[in-house]
Structure formats: C-alpha cells, structure tokens
Coordinates of N, CA and C and ligand atoms in Angstrom, one line a residue:
X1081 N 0.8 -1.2 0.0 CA 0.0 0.0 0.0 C 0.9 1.3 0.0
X1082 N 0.5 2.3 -0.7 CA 1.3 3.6 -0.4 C 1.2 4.2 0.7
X1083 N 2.5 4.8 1.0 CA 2.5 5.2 2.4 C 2.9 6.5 1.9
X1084 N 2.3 7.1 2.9 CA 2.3 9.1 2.7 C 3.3 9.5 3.3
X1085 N 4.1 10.3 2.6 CA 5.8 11.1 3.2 C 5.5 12.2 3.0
X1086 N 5.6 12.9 4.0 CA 5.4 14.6 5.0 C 6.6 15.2 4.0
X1087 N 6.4 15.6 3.3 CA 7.3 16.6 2.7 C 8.2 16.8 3.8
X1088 N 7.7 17.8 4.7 CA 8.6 18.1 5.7 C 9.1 17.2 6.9
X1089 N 8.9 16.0 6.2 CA 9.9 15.3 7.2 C 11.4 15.2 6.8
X1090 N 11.4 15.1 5.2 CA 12.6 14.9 5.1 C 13.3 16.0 4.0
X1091 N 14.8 16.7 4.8 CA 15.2 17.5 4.3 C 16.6 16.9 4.1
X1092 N 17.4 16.9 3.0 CA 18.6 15.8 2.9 C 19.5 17.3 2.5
X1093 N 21.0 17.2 3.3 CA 21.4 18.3 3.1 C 22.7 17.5 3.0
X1094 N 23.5 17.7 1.6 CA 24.7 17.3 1.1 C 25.4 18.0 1.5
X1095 N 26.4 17.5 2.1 CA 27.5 18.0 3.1 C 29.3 18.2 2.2
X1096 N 29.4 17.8 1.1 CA 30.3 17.9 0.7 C 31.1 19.3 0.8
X1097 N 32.4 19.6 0.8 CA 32.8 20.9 1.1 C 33.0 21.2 -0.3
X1098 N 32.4 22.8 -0.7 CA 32.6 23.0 -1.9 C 34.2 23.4 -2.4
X1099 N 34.2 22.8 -4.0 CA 35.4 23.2 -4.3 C 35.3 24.2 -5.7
X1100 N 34.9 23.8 -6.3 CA 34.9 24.6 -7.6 C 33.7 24.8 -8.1
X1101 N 32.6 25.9 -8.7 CA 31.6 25.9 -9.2 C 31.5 25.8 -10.8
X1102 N 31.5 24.9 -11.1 CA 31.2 24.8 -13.0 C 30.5 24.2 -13.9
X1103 N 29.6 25.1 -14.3 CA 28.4 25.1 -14.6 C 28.9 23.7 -16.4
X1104 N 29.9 24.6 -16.6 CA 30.5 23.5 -17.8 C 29.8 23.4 -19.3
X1105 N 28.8 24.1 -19.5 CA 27.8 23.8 -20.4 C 28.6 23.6 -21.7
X1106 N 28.6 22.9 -22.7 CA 28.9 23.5 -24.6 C 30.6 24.1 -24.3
X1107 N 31.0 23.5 -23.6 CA 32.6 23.7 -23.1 C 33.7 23.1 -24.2
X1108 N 33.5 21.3 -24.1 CA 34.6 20.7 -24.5 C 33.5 19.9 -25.5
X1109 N 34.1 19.9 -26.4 CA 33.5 18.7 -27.5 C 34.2 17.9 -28.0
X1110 N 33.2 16.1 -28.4 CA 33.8 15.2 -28.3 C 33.4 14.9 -30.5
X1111 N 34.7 14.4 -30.8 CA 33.8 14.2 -32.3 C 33.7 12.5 -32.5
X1112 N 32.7 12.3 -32.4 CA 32.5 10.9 -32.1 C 32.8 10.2 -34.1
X1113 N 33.0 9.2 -33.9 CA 33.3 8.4 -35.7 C 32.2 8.9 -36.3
X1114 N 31.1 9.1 -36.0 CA 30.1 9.1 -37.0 C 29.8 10.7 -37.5
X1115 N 30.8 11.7 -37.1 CA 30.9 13.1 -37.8 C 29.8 13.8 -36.7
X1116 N 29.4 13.4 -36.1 CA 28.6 14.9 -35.2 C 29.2 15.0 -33.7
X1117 N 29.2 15.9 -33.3 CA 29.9 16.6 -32.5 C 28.9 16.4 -31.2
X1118 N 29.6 15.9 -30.3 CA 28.3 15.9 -29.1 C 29.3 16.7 -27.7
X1119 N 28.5 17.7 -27.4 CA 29.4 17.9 -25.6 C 29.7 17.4 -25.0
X1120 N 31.0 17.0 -24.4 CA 31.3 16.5 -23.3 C 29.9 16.5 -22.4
X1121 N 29.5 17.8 -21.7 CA 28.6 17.6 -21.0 C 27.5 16.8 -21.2
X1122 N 27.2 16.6 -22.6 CA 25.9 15.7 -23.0 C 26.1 14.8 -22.8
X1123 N 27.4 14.3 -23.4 CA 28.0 12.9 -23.5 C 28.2 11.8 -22.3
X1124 N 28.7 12.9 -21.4 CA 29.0 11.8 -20.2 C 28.3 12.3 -18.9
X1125 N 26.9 12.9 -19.3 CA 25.4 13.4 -18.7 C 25.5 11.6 -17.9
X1126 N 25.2 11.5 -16.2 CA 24.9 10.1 -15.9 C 23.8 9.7 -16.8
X1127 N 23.6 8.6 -17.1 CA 22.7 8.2 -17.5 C 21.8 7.0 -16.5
X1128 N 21.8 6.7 -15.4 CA 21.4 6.2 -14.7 C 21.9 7.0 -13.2
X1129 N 20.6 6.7 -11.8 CA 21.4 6.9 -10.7 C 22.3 6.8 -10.2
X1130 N 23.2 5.3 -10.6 CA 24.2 4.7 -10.1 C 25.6 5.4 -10.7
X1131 N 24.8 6.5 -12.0 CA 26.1 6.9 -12.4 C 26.1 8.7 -12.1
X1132 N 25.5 8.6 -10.7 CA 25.6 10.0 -10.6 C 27.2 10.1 -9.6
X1133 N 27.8 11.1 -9.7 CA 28.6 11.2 -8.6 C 28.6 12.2 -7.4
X1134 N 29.2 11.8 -6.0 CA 28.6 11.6 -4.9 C 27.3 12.0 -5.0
X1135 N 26.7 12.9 -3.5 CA 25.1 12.9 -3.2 C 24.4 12.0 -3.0
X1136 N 25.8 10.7 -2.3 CA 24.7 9.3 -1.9 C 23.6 9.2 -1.6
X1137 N 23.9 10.2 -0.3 CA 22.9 10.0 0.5 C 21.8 9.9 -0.2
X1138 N 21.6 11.7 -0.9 CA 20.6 11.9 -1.9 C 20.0 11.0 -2.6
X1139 N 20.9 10.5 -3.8 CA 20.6 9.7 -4.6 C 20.0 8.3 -4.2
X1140 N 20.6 7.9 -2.9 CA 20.0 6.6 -2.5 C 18.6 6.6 -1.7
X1141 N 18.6 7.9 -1.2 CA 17.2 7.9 -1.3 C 15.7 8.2 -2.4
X1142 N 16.3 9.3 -3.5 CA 15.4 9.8 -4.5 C 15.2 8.0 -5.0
X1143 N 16.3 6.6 -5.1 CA 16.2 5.8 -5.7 C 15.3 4.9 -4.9
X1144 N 15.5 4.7 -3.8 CA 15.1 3.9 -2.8 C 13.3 4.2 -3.2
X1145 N 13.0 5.8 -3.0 CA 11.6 6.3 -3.0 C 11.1 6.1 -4.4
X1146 N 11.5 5.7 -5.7 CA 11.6 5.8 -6.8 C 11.1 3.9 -7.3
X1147 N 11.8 3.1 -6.4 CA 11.6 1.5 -6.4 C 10.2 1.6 -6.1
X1148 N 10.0 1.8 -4.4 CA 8.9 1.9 -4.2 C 8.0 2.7 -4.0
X1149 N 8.1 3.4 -5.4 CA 6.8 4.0 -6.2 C 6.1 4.6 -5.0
X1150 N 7.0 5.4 -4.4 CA 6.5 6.7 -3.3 C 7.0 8.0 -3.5
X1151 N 7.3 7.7 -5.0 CA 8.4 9.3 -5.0 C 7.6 10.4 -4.4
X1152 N 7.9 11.6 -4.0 CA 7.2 12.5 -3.5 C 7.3 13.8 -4.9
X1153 N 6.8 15.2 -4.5 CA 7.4 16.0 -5.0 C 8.6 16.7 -4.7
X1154 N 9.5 16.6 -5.6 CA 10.9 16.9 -5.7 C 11.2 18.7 -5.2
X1155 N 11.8 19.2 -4.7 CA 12.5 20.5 -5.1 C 14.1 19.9 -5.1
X1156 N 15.0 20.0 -6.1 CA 16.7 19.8 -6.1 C 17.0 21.3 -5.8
X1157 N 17.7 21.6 -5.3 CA 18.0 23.0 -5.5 C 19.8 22.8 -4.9
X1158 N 21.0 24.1 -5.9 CA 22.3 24.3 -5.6 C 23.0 24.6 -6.6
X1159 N 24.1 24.6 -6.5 CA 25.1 25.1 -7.4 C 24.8 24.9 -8.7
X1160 N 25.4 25.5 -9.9 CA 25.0 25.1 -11.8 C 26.2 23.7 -11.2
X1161 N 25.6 22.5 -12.3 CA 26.9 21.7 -12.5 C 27.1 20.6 -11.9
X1162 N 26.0 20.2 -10.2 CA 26.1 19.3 -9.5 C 25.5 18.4 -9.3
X1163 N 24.5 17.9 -10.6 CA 23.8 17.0 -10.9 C 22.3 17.3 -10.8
X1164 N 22.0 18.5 -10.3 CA 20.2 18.2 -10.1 C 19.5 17.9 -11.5
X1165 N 19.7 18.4 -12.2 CA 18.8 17.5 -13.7 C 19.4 16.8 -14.1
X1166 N 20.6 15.9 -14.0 CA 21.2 14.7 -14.2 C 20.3 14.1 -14.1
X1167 N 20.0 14.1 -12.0 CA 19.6 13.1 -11.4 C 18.1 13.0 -11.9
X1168 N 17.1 14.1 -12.2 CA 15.5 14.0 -12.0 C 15.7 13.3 -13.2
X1169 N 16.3 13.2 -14.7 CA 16.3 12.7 -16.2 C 16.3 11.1 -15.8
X1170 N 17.5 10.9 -14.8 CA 17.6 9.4 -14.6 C 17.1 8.5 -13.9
X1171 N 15.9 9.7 -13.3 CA 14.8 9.1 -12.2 C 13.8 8.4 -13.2
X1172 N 13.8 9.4 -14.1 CA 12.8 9.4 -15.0 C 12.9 8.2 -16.2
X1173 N 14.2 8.4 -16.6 CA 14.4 7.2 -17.5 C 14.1 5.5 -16.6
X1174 N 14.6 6.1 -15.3 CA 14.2 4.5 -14.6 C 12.7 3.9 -14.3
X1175 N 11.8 5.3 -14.0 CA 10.5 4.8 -14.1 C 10.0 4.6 -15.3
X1176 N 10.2 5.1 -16.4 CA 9.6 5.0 -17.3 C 10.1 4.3 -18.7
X1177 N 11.5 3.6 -18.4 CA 12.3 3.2 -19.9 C 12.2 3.9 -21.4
X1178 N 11.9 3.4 -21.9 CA 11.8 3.6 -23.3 C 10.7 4.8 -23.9
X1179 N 9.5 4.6 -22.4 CA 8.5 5.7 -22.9 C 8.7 7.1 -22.1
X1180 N 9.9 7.0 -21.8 CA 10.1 8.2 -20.9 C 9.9 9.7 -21.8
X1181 N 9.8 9.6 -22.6 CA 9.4 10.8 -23.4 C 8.0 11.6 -23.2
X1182 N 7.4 10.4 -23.1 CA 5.2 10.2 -23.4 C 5.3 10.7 -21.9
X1183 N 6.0 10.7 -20.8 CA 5.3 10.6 -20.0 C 6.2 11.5 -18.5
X1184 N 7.5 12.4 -19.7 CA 7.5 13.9 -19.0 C 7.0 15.0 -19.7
X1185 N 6.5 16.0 -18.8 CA 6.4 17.0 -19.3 C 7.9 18.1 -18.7
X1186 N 8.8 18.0 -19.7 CA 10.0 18.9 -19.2 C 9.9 20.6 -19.9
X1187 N 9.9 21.8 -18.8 CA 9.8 22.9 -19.4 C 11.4 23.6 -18.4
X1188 N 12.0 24.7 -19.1 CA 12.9 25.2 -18.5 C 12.6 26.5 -19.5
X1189 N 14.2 27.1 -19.2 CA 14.2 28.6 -18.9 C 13.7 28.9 -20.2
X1190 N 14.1 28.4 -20.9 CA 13.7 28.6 -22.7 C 12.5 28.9 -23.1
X1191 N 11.7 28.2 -22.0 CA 10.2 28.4 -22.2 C 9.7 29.5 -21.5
X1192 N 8.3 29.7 -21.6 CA 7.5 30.8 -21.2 C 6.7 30.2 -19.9
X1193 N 7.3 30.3 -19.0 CA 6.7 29.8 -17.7 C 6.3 30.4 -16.9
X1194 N 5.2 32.0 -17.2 CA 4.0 32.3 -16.9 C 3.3 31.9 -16.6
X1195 N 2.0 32.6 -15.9 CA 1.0 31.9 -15.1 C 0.0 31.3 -16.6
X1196 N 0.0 31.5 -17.4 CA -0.5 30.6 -19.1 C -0.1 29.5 -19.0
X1197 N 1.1 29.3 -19.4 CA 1.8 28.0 -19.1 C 1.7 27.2 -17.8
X1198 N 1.2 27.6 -17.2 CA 0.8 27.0 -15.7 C -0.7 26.3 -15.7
X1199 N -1.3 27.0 -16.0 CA -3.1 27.2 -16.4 C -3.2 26.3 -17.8
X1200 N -2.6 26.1 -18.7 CA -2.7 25.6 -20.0 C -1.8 24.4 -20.1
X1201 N -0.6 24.8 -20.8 CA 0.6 23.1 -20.5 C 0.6 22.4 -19.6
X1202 N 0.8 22.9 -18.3 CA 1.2 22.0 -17.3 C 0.0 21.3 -17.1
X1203 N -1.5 22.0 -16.7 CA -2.8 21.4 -16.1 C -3.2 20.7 -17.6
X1204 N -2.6 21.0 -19.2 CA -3.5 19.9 -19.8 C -2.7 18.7 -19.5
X1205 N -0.9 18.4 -19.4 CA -0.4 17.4 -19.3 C -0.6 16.8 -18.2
X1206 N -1.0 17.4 -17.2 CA -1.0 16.4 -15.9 C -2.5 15.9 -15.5
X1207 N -3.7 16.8 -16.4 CA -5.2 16.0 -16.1 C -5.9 15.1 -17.3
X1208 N -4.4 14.6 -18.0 CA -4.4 13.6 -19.4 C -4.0 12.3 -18.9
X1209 N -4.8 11.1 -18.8 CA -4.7 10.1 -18.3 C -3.9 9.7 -19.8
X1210 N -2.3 9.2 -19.2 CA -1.4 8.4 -19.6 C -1.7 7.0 -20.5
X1211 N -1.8 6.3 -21.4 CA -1.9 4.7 -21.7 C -0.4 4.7 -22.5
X1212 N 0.6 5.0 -21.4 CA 1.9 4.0 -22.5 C 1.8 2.9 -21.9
X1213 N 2.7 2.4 -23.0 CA 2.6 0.3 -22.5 C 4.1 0.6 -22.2
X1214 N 4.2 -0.6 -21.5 CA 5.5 -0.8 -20.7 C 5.8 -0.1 -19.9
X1215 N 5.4 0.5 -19.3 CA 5.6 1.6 -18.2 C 5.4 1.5 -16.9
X1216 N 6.2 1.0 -15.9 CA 6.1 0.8 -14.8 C 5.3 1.3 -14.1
X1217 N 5.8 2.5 -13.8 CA 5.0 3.6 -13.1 C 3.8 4.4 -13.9
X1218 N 2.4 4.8 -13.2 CA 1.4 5.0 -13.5 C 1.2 6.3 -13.5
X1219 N 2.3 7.4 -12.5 CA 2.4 9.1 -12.3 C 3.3 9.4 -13.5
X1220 N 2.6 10.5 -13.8 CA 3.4 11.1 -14.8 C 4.5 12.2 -14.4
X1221 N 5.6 12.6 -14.7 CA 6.4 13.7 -14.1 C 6.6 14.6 -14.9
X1222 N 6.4 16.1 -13.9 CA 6.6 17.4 -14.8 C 7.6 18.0 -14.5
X1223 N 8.8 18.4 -14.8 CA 10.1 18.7 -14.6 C 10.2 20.3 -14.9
X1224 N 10.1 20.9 -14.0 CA 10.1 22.4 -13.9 C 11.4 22.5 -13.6
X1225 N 12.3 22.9 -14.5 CA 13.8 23.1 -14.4 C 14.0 24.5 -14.2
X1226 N 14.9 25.4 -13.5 CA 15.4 26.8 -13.6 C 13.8 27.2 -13.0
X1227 N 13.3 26.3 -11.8 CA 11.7 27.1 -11.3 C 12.3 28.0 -10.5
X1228 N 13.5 28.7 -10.2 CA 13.3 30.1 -9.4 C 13.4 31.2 -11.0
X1229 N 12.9 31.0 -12.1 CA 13.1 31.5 -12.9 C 11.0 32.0 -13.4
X1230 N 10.9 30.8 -12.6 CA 9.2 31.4 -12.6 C 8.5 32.6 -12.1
X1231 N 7.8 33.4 -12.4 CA 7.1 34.4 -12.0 C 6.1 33.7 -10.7
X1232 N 6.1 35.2 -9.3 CA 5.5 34.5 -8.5 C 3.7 34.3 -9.2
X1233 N 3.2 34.9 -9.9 CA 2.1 34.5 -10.2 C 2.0 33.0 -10.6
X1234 N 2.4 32.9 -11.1 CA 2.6 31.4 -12.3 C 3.4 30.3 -10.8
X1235 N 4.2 30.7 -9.9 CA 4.4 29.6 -8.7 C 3.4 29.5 -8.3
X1236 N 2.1 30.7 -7.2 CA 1.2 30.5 -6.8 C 0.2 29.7 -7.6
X1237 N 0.0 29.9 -8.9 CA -1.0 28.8 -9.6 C -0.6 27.1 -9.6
X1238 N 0.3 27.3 -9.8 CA 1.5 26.0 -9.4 C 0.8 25.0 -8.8
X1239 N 0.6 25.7 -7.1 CA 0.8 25.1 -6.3 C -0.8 24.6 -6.0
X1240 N -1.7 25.1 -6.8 CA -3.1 24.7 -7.4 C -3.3 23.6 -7.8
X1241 N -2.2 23.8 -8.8 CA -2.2 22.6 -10.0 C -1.7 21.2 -9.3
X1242 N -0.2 21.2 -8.2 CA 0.2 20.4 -8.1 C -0.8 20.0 -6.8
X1243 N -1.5 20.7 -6.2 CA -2.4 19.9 -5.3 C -3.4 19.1 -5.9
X1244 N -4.0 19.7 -6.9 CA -5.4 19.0 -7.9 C -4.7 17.6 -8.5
X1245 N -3.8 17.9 -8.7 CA -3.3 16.7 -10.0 C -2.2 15.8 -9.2
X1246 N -2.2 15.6 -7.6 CA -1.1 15.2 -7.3 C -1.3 13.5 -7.1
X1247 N -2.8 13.3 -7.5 CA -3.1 11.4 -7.5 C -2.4 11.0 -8.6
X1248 N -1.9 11.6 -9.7 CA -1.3 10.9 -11.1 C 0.1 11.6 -11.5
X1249 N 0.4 13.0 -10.9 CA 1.2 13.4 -11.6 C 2.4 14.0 -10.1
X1250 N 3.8 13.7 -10.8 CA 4.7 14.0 -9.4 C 4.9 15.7 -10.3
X1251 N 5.9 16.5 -9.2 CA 6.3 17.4 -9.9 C 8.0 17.7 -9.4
X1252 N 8.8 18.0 -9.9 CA 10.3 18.1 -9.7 C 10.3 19.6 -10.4
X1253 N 10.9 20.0 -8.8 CA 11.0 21.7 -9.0 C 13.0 21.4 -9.2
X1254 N 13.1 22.0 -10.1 CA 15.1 22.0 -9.5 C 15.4 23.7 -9.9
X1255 N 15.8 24.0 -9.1 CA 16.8 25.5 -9.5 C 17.7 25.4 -8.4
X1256 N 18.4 26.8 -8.9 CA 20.0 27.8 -7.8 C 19.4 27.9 -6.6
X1257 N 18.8 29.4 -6.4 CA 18.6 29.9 -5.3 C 16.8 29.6 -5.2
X1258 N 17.0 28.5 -4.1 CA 15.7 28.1 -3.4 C 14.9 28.8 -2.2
X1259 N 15.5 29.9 -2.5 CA 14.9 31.6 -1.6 C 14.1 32.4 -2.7
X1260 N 13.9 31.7 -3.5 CA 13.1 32.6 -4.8 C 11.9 31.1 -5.0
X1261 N 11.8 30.4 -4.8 CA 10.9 29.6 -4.8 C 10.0 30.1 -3.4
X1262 N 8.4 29.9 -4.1 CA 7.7 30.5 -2.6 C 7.8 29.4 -1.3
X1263 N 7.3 29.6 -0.5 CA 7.3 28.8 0.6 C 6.2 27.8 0.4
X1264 N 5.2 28.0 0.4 CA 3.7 27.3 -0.2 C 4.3 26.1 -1.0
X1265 N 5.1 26.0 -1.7 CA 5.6 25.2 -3.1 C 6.8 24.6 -2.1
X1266 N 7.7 25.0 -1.5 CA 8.9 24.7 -1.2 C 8.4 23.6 0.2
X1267 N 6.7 23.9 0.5 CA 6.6 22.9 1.4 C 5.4 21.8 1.0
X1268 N 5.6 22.1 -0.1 CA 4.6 21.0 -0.8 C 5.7 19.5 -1.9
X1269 N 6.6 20.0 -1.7 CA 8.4 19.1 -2.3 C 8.7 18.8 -0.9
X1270 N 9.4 17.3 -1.5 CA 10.7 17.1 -0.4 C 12.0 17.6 -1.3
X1271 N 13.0 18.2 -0.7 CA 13.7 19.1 -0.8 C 15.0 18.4 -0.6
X1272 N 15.8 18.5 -1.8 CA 17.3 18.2 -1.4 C 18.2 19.1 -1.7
X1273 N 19.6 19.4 -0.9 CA 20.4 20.4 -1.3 C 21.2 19.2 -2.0
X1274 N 22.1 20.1 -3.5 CA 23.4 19.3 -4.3 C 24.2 20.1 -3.6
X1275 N 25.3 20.0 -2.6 CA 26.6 20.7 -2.6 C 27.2 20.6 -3.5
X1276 N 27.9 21.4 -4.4 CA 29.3 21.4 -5.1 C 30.2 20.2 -4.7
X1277 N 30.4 19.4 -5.8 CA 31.1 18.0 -5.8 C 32.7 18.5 -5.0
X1278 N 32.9 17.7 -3.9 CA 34.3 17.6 -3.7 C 35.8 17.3 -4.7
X1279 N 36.3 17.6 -4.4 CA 38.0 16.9 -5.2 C 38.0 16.2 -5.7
X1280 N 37.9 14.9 -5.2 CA 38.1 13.7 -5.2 C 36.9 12.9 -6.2
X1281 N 35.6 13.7 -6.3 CA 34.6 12.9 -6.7 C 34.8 13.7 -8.2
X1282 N 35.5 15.5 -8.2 CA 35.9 16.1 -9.5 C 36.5 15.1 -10.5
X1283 N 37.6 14.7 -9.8 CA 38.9 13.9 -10.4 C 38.4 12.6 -11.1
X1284 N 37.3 12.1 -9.9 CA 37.0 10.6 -10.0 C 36.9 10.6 -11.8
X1285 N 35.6 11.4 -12.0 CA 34.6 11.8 -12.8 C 35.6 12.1 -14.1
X1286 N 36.5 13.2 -13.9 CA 37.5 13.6 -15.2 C 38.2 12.5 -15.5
X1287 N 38.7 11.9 -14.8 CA 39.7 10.3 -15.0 C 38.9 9.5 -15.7
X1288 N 37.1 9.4 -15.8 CA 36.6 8.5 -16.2 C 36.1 9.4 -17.8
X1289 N 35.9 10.3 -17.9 CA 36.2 11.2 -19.3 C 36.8 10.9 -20.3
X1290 N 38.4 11.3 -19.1 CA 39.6 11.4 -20.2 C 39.9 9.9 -20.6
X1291 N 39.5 8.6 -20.2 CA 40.1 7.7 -20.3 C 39.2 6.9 -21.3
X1292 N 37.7 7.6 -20.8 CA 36.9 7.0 -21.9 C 37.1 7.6 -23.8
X1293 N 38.0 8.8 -23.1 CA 37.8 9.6 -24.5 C 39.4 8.7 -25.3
X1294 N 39.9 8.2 -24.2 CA 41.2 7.5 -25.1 C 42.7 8.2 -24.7
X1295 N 42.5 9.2 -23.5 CA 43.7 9.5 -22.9 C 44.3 9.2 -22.2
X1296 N 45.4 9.7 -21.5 CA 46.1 8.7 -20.4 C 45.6 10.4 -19.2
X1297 N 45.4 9.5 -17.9 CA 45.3 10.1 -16.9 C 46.1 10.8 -15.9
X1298 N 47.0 11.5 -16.1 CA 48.0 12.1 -15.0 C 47.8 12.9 -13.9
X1299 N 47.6 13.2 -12.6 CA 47.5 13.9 -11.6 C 48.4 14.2 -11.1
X1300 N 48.6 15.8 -11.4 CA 49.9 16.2 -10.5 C 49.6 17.0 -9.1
X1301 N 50.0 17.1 -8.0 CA 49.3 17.2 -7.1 C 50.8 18.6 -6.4
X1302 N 50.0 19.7 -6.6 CA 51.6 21.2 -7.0 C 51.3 21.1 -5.5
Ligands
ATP278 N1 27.0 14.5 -9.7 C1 27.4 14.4 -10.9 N2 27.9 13.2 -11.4 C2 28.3 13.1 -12.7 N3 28.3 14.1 -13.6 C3 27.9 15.3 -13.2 C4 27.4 15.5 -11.8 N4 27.1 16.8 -11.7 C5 27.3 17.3 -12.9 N5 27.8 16.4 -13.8 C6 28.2 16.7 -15.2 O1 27.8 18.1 -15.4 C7 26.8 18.2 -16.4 C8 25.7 19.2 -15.9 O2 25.1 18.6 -14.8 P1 23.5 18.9 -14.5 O3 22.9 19.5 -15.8 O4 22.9 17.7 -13.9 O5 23.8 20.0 -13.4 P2 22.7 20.9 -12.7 O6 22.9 20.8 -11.3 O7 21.3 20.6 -13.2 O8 23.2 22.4 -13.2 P3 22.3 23.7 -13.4 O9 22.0 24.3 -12.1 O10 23.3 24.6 -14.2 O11 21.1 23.4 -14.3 C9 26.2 16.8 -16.6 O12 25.9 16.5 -17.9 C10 27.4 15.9 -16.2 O13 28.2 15.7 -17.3
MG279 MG1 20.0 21.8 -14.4

C-alpha cells in the first residue's frame, strides 16, 4: 500500500565541502566516428542513478523512494553543475524506460513559464490520463527546471495545480537559489540540497572522461 511522506519530514542536506563551481555547459566537444559533434557535457550526462557522482545520501534515497513508487514532489536545488537535472532525467528514464518521453512534461528557462503555461501546459499534461505500454509507473512527471526563474504569479498557480493533479502526476521543481521559490511550493516538495562536488569525486569523474575519450590520466598534485 502507499505510504504518505510529509514533505517536511525529510530535508537531505549534502554536506560535501565546496570546491569549484562549474556550470561547464557547450565547453569541450567530443567528435565521435560518426561526424557529429556531441558535448562532453551531454556525452557523459549520468545516465542512470548509479552513475551519478557523490550525493549518496541523496541519490539513495530519491532511488530507494523511486523502487517503491512513493516518490514524493521533488524540489533539487544548488550550485549550476552538480547534478540536479542529471539526477531528476535518470529518475525518470528508470521509471519510465523507453517511454520516458510520453510521459514527461520537461519545461525550462527557454520556455515561457507564466501563469498561461501554468493554467494551460502543465494542467493539460497532468489531467491527461497516460496509456503508455511498458511503463512501470502510472504518475506522470513534470520537470520544472530553472523554477526560481518562474514568476510568482505562475508559482502560486502551481501550487493549485500540483495539489489538484497530485493522485497521477509528481512534480520536480530543481533551481539555484531556493529563496526565490515561494514557501507554499517549497513545502509542498521534499527538498534536497546538491553541494558542489568535492576533489576527489571532480577527479574521479574527469579520470573516467579522459580515459573514456582514449587519454592517459595524470594527476599532479603542486
Ligand atoms: N554529480 C554528478 N555526477 C556526474 N556528472 C555530473 C554531476 N554533476 C554534474 N555532472 C556533469 O555536469 C553536467 C551538468 O550537470 P547537470 O545538468 O545535472 O547540473 P545541474 O545541477 O542541473 O546544473 P544547473 O543548475 O546549471 O542546471 C552533466 O551533464 C554531467 O556531465
Ligand atoms: Mg539543471
């Protein structure tokens, strides 16, 4: 049976000490044999939770809650660069496989996320009963990426929507500064901080890049 989790019971705060902030986007490009050019960042984007680095804690729980199909509503919020839409893509690809496409609705900064797009996209995707085949999970997920980038009008409708539609549909808020997200919304998510990846988890990550891309790995340590 489903069991109900208090948003505010659980607040997971990644403790890593920060070391470097980088955001990395359209940086380094890789030219793969077949002539198109893909980003590093695209490229070696985890593709599952097991390939996120550190944010155990995190991660072992968004996974744990994700098995047994209790995920809650998400807020990720922290630095550009430390996995929060890694991880919600590879939540998503795990509940959903193949039809993970049918069955997010992903909007970010590029879009117009006004109180319209609140009222109209989001409430038609989330009060549209789903029929993909093969699909584990029966909620659908709406991935509001860069949500401190929302107008507060369009949060407060939000928080309408995600109460009305919350028997079918989850919602994953991720942004920077989670002081620009209203309170109403921020206690209607369970909430995880990303700390900025440590040294050691930098390195791990670059060693498995450069080695995948066919280099040799040297650490000099000045
Ligand atoms: N924890 C991580 N483990 C492995 N790779 C990571 C991690 N964090 C970031 N990366 C790398 O950096 C890229 C950007 O990560 P991602 O888009 O998940 O960051 P973000 O936290 O959503 O950043 P932003 O706030 O800028 O949207 C990924 O494609 C991946 O290559
Ligand atoms: Mg992101």
């Amino acid at each position: 049976m489903a069991e109900l989790i208090s948003p505010m019971d659980m607040e997971i705060e990644d403790s890593d000490q920060p070391l470097k902030q980088n955001k990395g986007k359209n940086v380094v490009v890789g030219v793969p044999s077949d002539g198109k050019a893909t980003p590093w960042v695209e490229k070696y984007r985890p593709q599952s939770l097991a390939d996120v680095a550190a944010h155990r804690d995190i991660v072992d729980t968004i996974d744990r809650l994700t098995s047994e199909n209790k995920l809650p509503h998400l807020l990720l919020y922290g630095p550009p660069g430390t996995g929060k839409t890694s991880t919600i893509l590879a939540v998503a690809r795990k509940l959903y496989g193949a039809q993970f496409h049918n069955m997010i609705l992903e909007l970010n900064a590029s879009d117009d996320r006004g109180i319209d797009v609140v009222r109209k996209q989001i409430q038609d995707f989330a009060s549209t009963q789903s029929f993909s085949f093969g699909v584990k999970a029966s909620v659908k997920l709406v991935l509001l990426d860069e949500a401190d980038a929302m107008t507060k009008d369009a949060q407060f409708a939000l928080r309408r929507v995600i109460e009305k539609y919350t028997k079918n549909t989850r919602f994953a808020l991720i942004c920077n500064h989670v002081n620009k997200v209203i309170p109403a919304l921020q206690s209607r998510c369970t909430r995880f901080r990303f700390a900025p990846l440590d040294a050691t988890h930098v390195t791990e990550r670059l060693k498995y890049v450069i080695e995948a891309e066919g280099y040799v790995f040297y650490l000099f340590l000045l």
